[in-house]
Short mmCIF file of C-alpha atoms in Angstrom, two decimals:
data_model
loop_
_atom_site.label_atom_id
_atom_site.label_comp_id
_atom_site.label_asym_id
_atom_site.label_seq_id
_atom_site.Cartn_x
_atom_site.Cartn_y
_atom_site.Cartn_z
CA MET A 1 -26.07 -16.92 -0.72
CA ILE A 2 -23.87 -16.81 -3.83
CA PRO A 3 -23.91 -13.37 -5.50
CA SER A 4 -25.66 -13.24 -8.87
CA HIS A 5 -23.27 -10.60 -10.26
CA TRP A 6 -19.59 -9.71 -10.17
CA TYR A 7 -18.79 -6.10 -9.19
CA ASN A 8 -16.70 -3.82 -11.43
CA ILE A 9 -15.19 -0.98 -9.39
CA VAL A 10 -13.88 1.03 -12.37
CA PRO A 11 -17.05 3.14 -12.94
CA ASP A 12 -16.98 4.16 -9.25
CA LEU A 13 -13.39 5.43 -9.22
CA PRO A 14 -12.68 9.18 -9.18
CA ALA A 15 -10.46 8.76 -12.30
CA PRO A 16 -10.19 5.97 -14.88
CA PRO A 17 -7.07 3.77 -14.93
CA PRO A 18 -4.52 4.22 -17.73
CA PRO A 19 -5.05 1.79 -20.64
CA PRO A 20 -2.68 -1.01 -21.69
CA LEU A 21 -0.47 0.06 -24.61
CA HIS A 22 0.76 -1.79 -27.66
CA PRO A 23 4.56 -1.98 -27.23
CA ALA A 24 5.24 -1.12 -30.88
CA THR A 25 2.83 1.78 -31.40
CA ARG A 26 2.33 2.99 -27.79
CA GLU A 27 -1.36 3.27 -28.63
CA PRO A 28 -4.06 1.69 -26.40
CA VAL A 29 -4.54 -1.97 -27.29
CA GLY A 30 -7.83 -2.95 -28.91
CA PRO A 31 -9.84 -6.18 -28.88
CA ASP A 32 -8.05 -7.47 -31.99
CA ASP A 33 -4.69 -7.16 -30.20
CA LEU A 34 -5.92 -9.37 -27.35
CA ALA A 35 -7.95 -11.88 -29.41
CA PRO A 36 -5.02 -14.32 -29.90
CA LEU A 37 -4.83 -14.70 -26.11
CA PHE A 38 -8.34 -14.27 -24.68
CA PRO A 39 -11.95 -15.02 -25.72
CA MET A 40 -14.02 -11.97 -26.67
CA GLU A 41 -16.26 -12.25 -23.59
CA LEU A 42 -13.26 -11.82 -21.28
CA ILE A 43 -11.86 -9.01 -23.42
CA GLY A 44 -15.21 -7.27 -23.01
CA GLN A 45 -15.06 -7.72 -19.24
CA GLU A 46 -11.51 -6.36 -19.20
CA VAL A 47 -12.73 -2.97 -20.51
CA SER A 48 -16.32 -3.04 -19.24
CA GLY A 49 -17.95 0.14 -17.98
CA GLU A 50 -20.81 -1.76 -16.31
CA ARG A 51 -20.82 -1.73 -12.51
CA PHE A 52 -22.28 -5.24 -12.28
CA VAL A 53 -21.68 -8.19 -14.62
CA PRO A 54 -24.09 -11.16 -14.42
CA ILE A 55 -22.56 -14.52 -13.49
CA PRO A 56 -23.59 -17.20 -16.03
CA GLN A 57 -25.73 -20.05 -14.70
CA GLU A 58 -23.14 -22.63 -15.80
CA VAL A 59 -20.54 -20.86 -13.65
CA LEU A 60 -22.90 -20.64 -10.67
CA ASP A 61 -23.54 -24.38 -10.97
CA VAL A 62 -19.81 -25.06 -10.44
CA TYR A 63 -19.45 -22.33 -7.78
CA ARG A 64 -22.03 -24.23 -5.69
CA LEU A 65 -19.40 -26.90 -5.01
CA TRP A 66 -17.88 -24.53 -2.44
CA ARG A 67 -19.68 -21.17 -2.41
CA PRO A 68 -20.66 -19.34 -0.32
CA THR A 69 -17.44 -19.74 1.64
CA PRO A 70 -17.44 -19.37 5.43
CA LEU A 71 -16.81 -16.13 7.27
CA ILE A 72 -15.41 -17.01 10.70
CA ARG A 73 -14.66 -14.97 13.79
CA ALA A 74 -11.20 -15.86 15.11
CA ARG A 75 -12.23 -16.02 18.77
CA ARG A 76 -9.47 -18.42 19.84
CA LEU A 77 -6.83 -16.26 18.18
CA GLU A 78 -8.29 -13.16 19.83
CA LYS A 79 -8.13 -14.90 23.22
CA ALA A 80 -4.53 -16.06 22.70
CA LEU A 81 -3.49 -12.52 21.76
CA GLY A 82 -5.40 -10.96 24.65
CA THR A 83 -6.70 -8.30 22.27
CA PRO A 84 -9.92 -6.30 22.42
CA ALA A 85 -9.97 -6.37 18.61
CA ARG A 86 -12.55 -8.53 16.88
CA ILE A 87 -10.97 -10.53 14.05
CA TYR A 88 -12.91 -12.10 11.18
CA TYR A 89 -11.55 -14.10 8.26
CA LYS A 90 -13.13 -15.12 4.97
CA TYR A 91 -11.92 -18.67 4.26
CA GLU A 92 -11.44 -19.55 0.57
CA GLY A 93 -9.52 -22.79 1.17
CA VAL A 94 -12.74 -24.82 0.92
CA SER A 95 -12.70 -24.74 -2.90
CA PRO A 96 -11.80 -28.04 -4.64
CA ALA A 97 -8.34 -26.70 -5.51
CA GLY A 98 -7.84 -25.24 -2.04
CA SER A 99 -7.80 -21.50 -2.73
CA HIS A 100 -9.66 -18.45 -4.05
CA LYS A 101 -8.19 -18.98 -7.52
CA ALA A 102 -11.11 -21.18 -8.59
CA ASN A 103 -13.38 -18.10 -8.48
CA THR A 104 -11.83 -16.90 -11.75
CA ALA A 105 -10.58 -20.21 -13.17
CA VAL A 106 -14.14 -21.47 -13.60
CA PRO A 107 -15.50 -18.50 -15.60
CA GLN A 108 -12.31 -18.30 -17.67
CA ALA A 109 -12.62 -21.99 -18.61
CA TYR A 110 -16.35 -21.55 -19.28
CA TYR A 111 -15.96 -18.58 -21.65
CA ASN A 112 -13.09 -20.25 -23.51
CA ALA A 113 -15.00 -23.51 -23.92
CA ARG A 114 -18.04 -21.60 -25.19
CA GLU A 115 -15.84 -20.00 -27.87
CA GLY A 116 -14.52 -23.38 -29.08
CA VAL A 117 -11.07 -23.27 -27.51
CA ARG A 118 -9.34 -26.66 -27.09
CA LEU A 119 -6.33 -25.81 -24.91
CA LEU A 120 -5.65 -23.30 -22.14
CA THR A 121 -2.07 -22.41 -21.21
CA THR A 122 -1.02 -20.65 -18.05
CA GLU A 123 1.73 -20.03 -15.52
CA THR A 124 1.63 -20.72 -11.81
CA GLY A 125 3.81 -19.66 -8.89
CA ALA A 126 2.95 -21.66 -5.78
CA GLY A 127 0.70 -23.94 -7.81
CA GLN A 128 -2.64 -22.71 -6.48
CA TRP A 129 -3.61 -21.02 -9.75
CA GLY A 130 -2.41 -23.94 -11.81
CA SER A 131 -4.44 -26.32 -9.62
CA ALA A 132 -7.52 -24.14 -9.94
CA LEU A 133 -7.27 -23.86 -13.74
CA ALA A 134 -6.64 -27.60 -14.09
CA PHE A 135 -9.79 -28.22 -12.03
CA ALA A 136 -11.82 -25.73 -14.07
CA CYS A 137 -10.62 -27.20 -17.38
CA SER A 138 -11.72 -30.64 -16.19
CA GLN A 139 -15.20 -29.21 -15.61
CA PHE A 140 -15.49 -27.91 -19.19
CA ASP A 141 -13.52 -30.61 -21.09
CA LEU A 142 -10.53 -28.42 -21.95
CA GLU A 143 -6.89 -29.42 -22.17
CA CYS A 144 -4.55 -27.53 -19.84
CA GLN A 145 -0.80 -26.87 -19.90
CA VAL A 146 0.85 -25.18 -16.92
CA TRP A 147 4.31 -23.61 -16.65
CA MET A 148 5.16 -23.83 -12.94
CA VAL A 149 7.95 -21.62 -11.59
CA ARG A 150 10.95 -23.89 -11.00
CA ALA A 151 11.41 -22.86 -7.34
CA SER A 152 7.84 -23.93 -6.54
CA TYR A 153 7.97 -26.94 -8.88
CA ASP A 154 10.76 -28.29 -6.65
CA GLN A 155 9.33 -27.08 -3.31
CA LYS A 156 5.72 -28.21 -3.83
CA PRO A 157 5.62 -31.56 -5.67
CA TYR A 158 2.08 -32.35 -4.54
CA ARG A 159 0.72 -29.17 -6.11
CA ARG A 160 2.16 -30.52 -9.33
CA SER A 161 0.54 -33.90 -8.61
CA LEU A 162 -2.85 -32.26 -8.03
CA MET A 163 -2.69 -30.51 -11.40
CA GLN A 164 -1.83 -33.80 -13.06
CA VAL A 165 -4.71 -35.57 -11.29
CA TYR A 166 -7.05 -32.99 -12.86
CA GLY A 167 -5.48 -33.79 -16.26
CA ALA A 168 -3.02 -30.92 -16.78
CA VAL A 169 0.44 -31.17 -18.33
CA VAL A 170 2.93 -29.40 -16.04
CA HIS A 171 6.31 -27.96 -17.13
CA ALA A 172 9.00 -26.61 -14.82
CA SER A 173 9.71 -23.01 -15.84
CA PRO A 174 12.03 -21.99 -17.38
CA SER A 175 11.55 -24.97 -19.70
CA PRO A 176 13.31 -26.09 -22.89
CA VAL A 177 9.99 -26.47 -24.75
CA THR A 178 9.67 -22.73 -25.52
CA GLY A 179 11.97 -20.17 -27.07
CA SER A 180 11.69 -17.79 -24.11
CA GLY A 181 12.38 -20.57 -21.59
CA SER A 182 15.34 -21.88 -23.59
CA LYS A 183 16.88 -18.40 -23.68
CA VAL A 184 16.69 -18.09 -19.87
CA LEU A 185 18.21 -21.55 -19.41
CA ALA A 186 21.04 -20.71 -21.82
CA ASP A 187 21.92 -17.67 -19.69
CA ASP A 188 21.28 -19.34 -16.31
CA PRO A 189 20.83 -23.14 -16.29
CA ASP A 190 20.05 -23.03 -12.55
CA SER A 191 17.44 -20.26 -12.75
CA PRO A 192 14.78 -20.55 -9.99
CA GLY A 193 12.32 -19.08 -12.49
CA SER A 194 9.78 -16.34 -11.91
CA LEU A 195 6.16 -15.66 -12.73
CA GLY A 196 7.31 -13.27 -15.45
CA ILE A 197 9.30 -16.04 -17.17
CA ALA A 198 6.47 -18.56 -16.82
CA ILE A 199 4.00 -16.04 -18.28
CA SER A 200 6.28 -15.60 -21.30
CA GLU A 201 6.30 -19.36 -21.91
CA ALA A 202 2.53 -19.80 -21.59
CA VAL A 203 1.81 -16.76 -23.79
CA GLU A 204 4.29 -17.95 -26.43
CA VAL A 205 2.55 -21.32 -26.79
CA ALA A 206 -0.98 -19.86 -26.74
CA ALA A 207 -0.15 -17.25 -29.39
CA ALA A 208 1.36 -19.89 -31.70
CA THR A 209 -1.52 -22.40 -31.39
CA PRO A 210 -4.75 -21.50 -33.26
CA ASP A 211 -7.20 -23.33 -30.96
CA ALA A 212 -5.39 -22.39 -27.74
CA ARG A 213 -5.79 -19.39 -25.48
CA TYR A 214 -3.99 -18.07 -22.41
CA ALA A 215 -5.49 -17.77 -18.92
CA LEU A 216 -4.11 -15.50 -16.21
CA GLY A 217 -4.71 -16.04 -12.49
CA SER A 218 -4.28 -12.46 -11.28
CA VAL A 219 -3.33 -8.90 -12.35
CA LEU A 220 -5.92 -8.21 -15.12
CA ASN A 221 -9.27 -6.48 -14.59
CA HIS A 222 -11.48 -9.45 -15.51
CA VAL A 223 -9.64 -11.64 -12.98
CA LEU A 224 -10.17 -9.11 -10.19
CA LEU A 225 -13.80 -8.78 -11.28
CA HIS A 226 -14.46 -12.51 -10.82
CA GLN A 227 -12.94 -12.49 -7.34
CA THR A 228 -15.44 -9.92 -6.02
CA VAL A 229 -17.75 -12.79 -5.05
CA ILE A 230 -15.53 -12.93 -1.92
CA GLY A 231 -16.26 -9.38 -0.77
CA GLU A 232 -19.92 -9.44 -1.83
CA GLU A 233 -20.50 -12.52 0.35
CA ALA A 234 -18.51 -11.01 3.24
CA LEU A 235 -20.66 -7.87 3.17
CA GLU A 236 -23.75 -10.04 3.68
CA GLN A 237 -22.15 -12.32 6.28
CA LEU A 238 -20.47 -9.80 8.59
CA PRO A 239 -22.45 -8.87 11.70
CA GLU A 240 -20.56 -5.53 11.91
CA MET A 241 -18.63 -3.40 9.45
CA PRO A 242 -14.82 -3.63 9.62
CA ASP A 243 -12.59 -0.78 10.68
CA LEU A 244 -9.70 -2.41 8.82
CA VAL A 245 -9.51 -4.89 5.92
CA ILE A 246 -6.17 -6.65 5.36
CA GLY A 247 -5.10 -8.83 2.44
CA CYS A 248 -1.90 -10.16 0.91
CA THR A 249 -0.86 -8.96 -2.54
CA GLY A 250 1.23 -10.58 -5.28
CA GLY A 251 -0.67 -9.80 -8.44
CA GLY A 252 -3.65 -8.49 -6.47
CA SER A 253 -6.65 -10.75 -7.12
CA ASN A 254 -7.22 -11.94 -3.55
CA PHE A 255 -6.91 -8.44 -2.08
CA ALA A 256 -9.15 -6.94 -4.75
CA GLY A 257 -11.75 -9.68 -4.41
CA LEU A 258 -12.23 -9.00 -0.73
CA THR A 259 -11.83 -5.22 -0.73
CA PHE A 260 -13.60 -3.93 -3.86
CA PRO A 261 -17.18 -4.34 -2.58
CA PHE A 262 -16.18 -2.65 0.70
CA LEU A 263 -14.39 0.12 -1.21
CA ARG A 264 -17.63 0.68 -3.12
CA GLU A 265 -19.35 1.32 0.20
CA LYS A 266 -16.56 3.66 1.32
CA LEU A 267 -16.56 5.61 -1.96
CA ALA A 268 -20.32 6.06 -1.50
CA GLY A 269 -19.74 7.47 2.00
CA ARG A 270 -21.45 4.61 3.83
CA ILE A 271 -18.41 3.28 5.76
CA GLU A 272 -15.00 4.60 6.93
CA THR A 273 -13.00 1.39 6.60
CA VAL A 274 -9.20 1.45 6.08
CA PHE A 275 -7.67 -1.02 3.61
CA ARG A 276 -4.15 -2.44 3.87
CA ALA A 277 -2.23 -4.55 1.35
CA VAL A 278 0.63 -6.74 2.61
CA GLU A 279 3.43 -7.87 0.31
CA PRO A 280 6.62 -9.88 0.87
CA ALA A 281 9.73 -7.92 1.81
CA ALA A 282 11.56 -9.93 -0.87
CA CYS A 283 9.23 -8.75 -3.66
CA PRO A 284 7.90 -5.30 -2.66
CA SER A 285 6.35 -3.87 -5.84
CA PHE A 286 4.00 -1.42 -4.07
CA THR A 287 6.42 -0.15 -1.46
CA ARG A 288 9.72 -0.13 -3.40
CA GLY A 289 8.73 -0.39 -7.06
CA VAL A 290 7.97 2.43 -9.46
CA TYR A 291 4.67 3.31 -11.11
CA ALA A 292 5.44 3.01 -14.81
CA TYR A 293 4.52 1.22 -18.01
CA ASP A 294 6.19 -2.18 -18.10
CA PHE A 295 5.76 -5.61 -19.61
CA GLY A 296 3.73 -8.13 -17.65
CA ASP A 297 6.22 -10.84 -18.54
CA THR A 298 9.98 -11.24 -18.73
CA ALA A 299 10.35 -11.74 -22.49
CA GLY A 300 8.26 -8.68 -23.38
CA LEU A 301 5.44 -10.54 -25.16
CA THR A 302 2.55 -8.82 -23.35
CA PRO A 303 1.09 -5.32 -23.79
CA LEU A 304 2.61 -2.55 -21.69
CA LEU A 305 0.78 -2.19 -18.39
CA LYS A 306 0.89 0.93 -16.16
CA MET A 307 1.61 -0.62 -12.80
CA HIS A 308 3.82 -0.67 -9.76
CA THR A 309 6.79 -2.72 -10.90
CA LEU A 310 10.25 -3.83 -9.86
CA GLY A 311 11.08 -4.25 -13.55
CA HIS A 312 10.13 -7.16 -15.79
CA ALA A 313 13.74 -8.40 -15.63
CA PHE A 314 13.56 -8.72 -11.82
CA VAL A 315 13.73 -12.32 -10.57
CA PRO A 316 12.64 -12.52 -6.91
CA ASP A 317 14.39 -14.67 -4.34
CA PRO A 318 12.83 -18.15 -3.95
CA ILE A 319 10.56 -17.43 -1.00
CA HIS A 320 7.93 -20.05 -0.16
CA ALA A 321 5.03 -17.70 -0.92
CA GLY A 322 5.41 -18.49 -4.60
CA GLY A 323 2.12 -16.80 -5.49
CA LEU A 324 3.57 -13.44 -4.37
CA ARG A 325 6.77 -13.67 -6.45
CA TYR A 326 5.69 -11.32 -9.23
CA HIS A 327 7.64 -8.29 -10.42
CA GLY A 328 4.53 -6.16 -10.94
CA MET A 329 1.12 -5.45 -9.49
CA SER A 330 -2.37 -5.30 -10.93
CA PRO A 331 -2.65 -2.11 -13.02
CA LEU A 332 -6.06 -1.40 -11.52
CA LEU A 333 -4.78 -1.78 -7.96
CA SER A 334 -1.67 0.24 -8.83
CA HIS A 335 -3.90 3.07 -10.08
CA MET A 336 -6.00 2.89 -6.92
CA TYR A 337 -2.88 2.94 -4.75
CA GLU A 338 -1.79 6.11 -6.55
CA LEU A 339 -5.24 7.55 -5.74
CA GLY A 340 -4.61 6.84 -2.04
CA LEU A 341 -7.48 4.37 -1.65
CA PHE A 342 -5.46 1.90 0.44
CA GLU A 343 -2.16 1.43 2.29
CA ALA A 344 0.67 -1.05 1.64
CA VAL A 345 3.23 -2.64 4.00
CA THR A 346 5.76 -5.48 3.81
CA ARG A 347 6.40 -8.52 5.99
CA ALA A 348 9.42 -10.85 6.14
CA GLN A 349 9.07 -14.58 5.47
CA SER A 350 9.90 -15.80 9.01
CA GLU A 351 7.36 -13.58 10.76
CA CYS A 352 4.73 -14.72 8.27
CA PHE A 353 5.32 -18.39 9.04
CA GLU A 354 5.31 -17.55 12.75
CA ALA A 355 1.85 -16.06 12.22
CA GLY A 356 0.78 -19.11 10.21
CA VAL A 357 1.77 -21.49 12.99
CA ARG A 358 0.07 -19.31 15.59
CA PHE A 359 -3.10 -19.28 13.51
CA ALA A 360 -3.02 -23.05 13.00
CA ARG A 361 -2.59 -23.68 16.71
CA THR A 362 -5.53 -21.47 17.63
CA GLU A 363 -7.98 -21.57 14.72
CA GLY A 364 -7.07 -25.05 13.49
CA ILE A 365 -6.47 -24.17 9.83
CA VAL A 366 -2.98 -24.38 8.32
CA PRO A 367 -2.78 -21.35 6.00
CA ALA A 368 -0.93 -21.21 2.69
CA PRO A 369 2.26 -19.09 2.83
CA GLU A 370 0.61 -16.27 0.84
CA PRO A 371 -2.14 -15.36 3.36
CA THR A 372 0.29 -15.66 6.27
CA HIS A 373 1.43 -12.19 5.17
CA ALA A 374 -2.04 -10.84 5.89
CA LEU A 375 -2.21 -12.85 9.12
CA ALA A 376 1.12 -11.43 10.31
CA GLU A 377 -0.19 -7.90 9.79
CA THR A 378 -3.55 -8.82 11.36
CA ILE A 379 -1.81 -10.15 14.48
CA ALA A 380 0.42 -7.07 14.67
CA GLU A 381 -2.64 -4.80 14.42
CA ALA A 382 -4.49 -6.82 17.07
CA LEU A 383 -1.50 -6.46 19.41
CA ARG A 384 -1.47 -2.71 18.76
CA CYS A 385 -5.12 -2.72 19.82
CA LYS A 386 -4.09 -4.56 22.98
CA GLU A 387 -1.72 -1.71 23.79
CA SER A 388 -4.17 1.06 22.92
CA GLY A 389 -7.37 -0.58 24.15
CA GLU A 390 -9.07 -0.02 20.76
CA GLU A 391 -11.87 -2.45 19.94
CA LYS A 392 -11.19 -2.49 16.19
CA VAL A 393 -13.04 -4.83 13.88
CA ILE A 394 -10.49 -6.46 11.54
CA LEU A 395 -11.38 -8.49 8.46
CA THR A 396 -8.78 -10.52 6.60
CA ALA A 397 -8.69 -12.91 3.67
CA LEU A 398 -7.53 -16.47 4.31
CA CYS A 399 -7.26 -17.19 0.60
CA GLY A 400 -6.06 -20.79 0.76
CA HIS A 401 -4.94 -23.71 2.93
CA GLY A 402 -1.34 -24.85 3.31
CA HIS A 403 -1.76 -28.63 3.07
CA PHE A 404 0.63 -28.73 0.10
CA ASP A 405 3.06 -26.32 1.76
CA LEU A 406 4.09 -28.43 4.75
CA GLY A 407 7.64 -28.68 3.41
CA ALA A 408 7.93 -24.93 3.97
CA TYR A 409 6.50 -25.29 7.47
CA ASP A 410 9.05 -28.07 8.11
CA ARG A 411 11.84 -25.65 7.22
CA TYR A 412 10.37 -22.98 9.50
CA LEU A 413 9.95 -25.35 12.45
CA ALA A 414 13.51 -26.63 11.97
CA GLY A 415 14.84 -23.06 11.98
CA HIS A 416 16.07 -23.25 8.39
CA LEU A 417 13.85 -20.61 6.82
CA GLU A 418 15.72 -17.62 5.41
CA ASP A 419 14.64 -13.99 5.30
CA TYR A 420 15.82 -12.31 2.11
CA THR A 421 16.91 -8.69 2.38
CA LEU A 422 16.47 -7.19 -1.07
CA PRO A 423 19.35 -4.85 -1.97
CA GLN A 424 18.30 -1.61 -3.63
CA ASP A 425 20.83 -2.08 -6.40
CA ARG A 426 19.01 -5.21 -7.62
CA ILE A 427 15.84 -3.17 -8.06
CA GLU A 428 17.71 -0.33 -9.72
CA GLN A 429 19.40 -2.74 -12.14
CA ALA A 430 16.08 -4.32 -13.13
CA LEU A 431 14.47 -0.90 -13.58
CA THR A 432 17.12 0.07 -16.14
CA GLU A 433 15.37 -2.34 -18.51
CA LEU A 434 11.97 -0.64 -18.33
CA PRO A 435 10.67 0.12 -21.84
CA GLY A 436 11.67 3.65 -22.80
#
């Protein structure tokens, strides 16, 4: 059954997260500061102190196209691994756009349409968020413009095609149509782009267009809030409580969506589950970044967010998990990581694709590159259980399918996939540009 409410974890935390700051005054931003970018309903959800937020009927009507999503026990994978662990996965690839991103795209489009917005602008890495927002805009008669990170724009042409089928206009980022994109191209005409650059471009256009607003696919509180339908459903569907919950992290929405309802149960003393975030070794904001106030975008157009960051000037290597190529991490998740509420580890690109192929050949679903990070860690944990004899219950998030990512699988199968070793001096250089 589809949940009737989204869950807001903030009131249940032992300490509140630090607020976003206005970069000029260093004072907490208010609703008026955010109004040029977001509708008031979403601004209210961003700072809400309510534990549960009702899901509008119009949003539920669209959710019913794919929700509730299946929770599946990976019996064939368990057998192939020879593990006593019991592995479950929550599969979000059944949404029209093919990933969990539609869970927040639909309410964001709904609230904007209700406020009279004509155009939504956004960025996208791998294209899953852009596809989801294009779909959602088509449901509520909104125009949509998407700045797609150049590396993914070239690697995933059919993601671009899907957005265009839904009616979106798609720009390769950095693009010459914005001031921030033009500046990057002037400095580096061959820039692979980054989510930070694409955010700058989308924000620039939204802020300059009176009947336009900006939509973000991860990072912010209201986005994580909408994704909690995943964990709320999983709580009802699971026949046994997990010992370990594993999810990939780029901006944090998929991990938060699965884990927050379970964390609520742990904070209340009802379960003892361990939570583990998995990020790419090429973009390790939790494990090698710093916890500091930084811009959410490259050009410095956003408020300052207290988060784990590699520096807003950091441009990650062009790994195929484009949705995880973000210099920062959700401020809420960063705060919770500082509180010790979950663990974080990294995985290299090749071992993730190895896990993706193994999963496809046993469970039959080709995963997107992003959740292969969680699958690689899930398989490693299951093999540790094989050695120890532990019968752990593991839950993971399969947040999207990889049907538009077969070019990346081609490269892996041909032995052409590279693992990027991130030198520490690149991080240190980017961190020198943190706002003082």
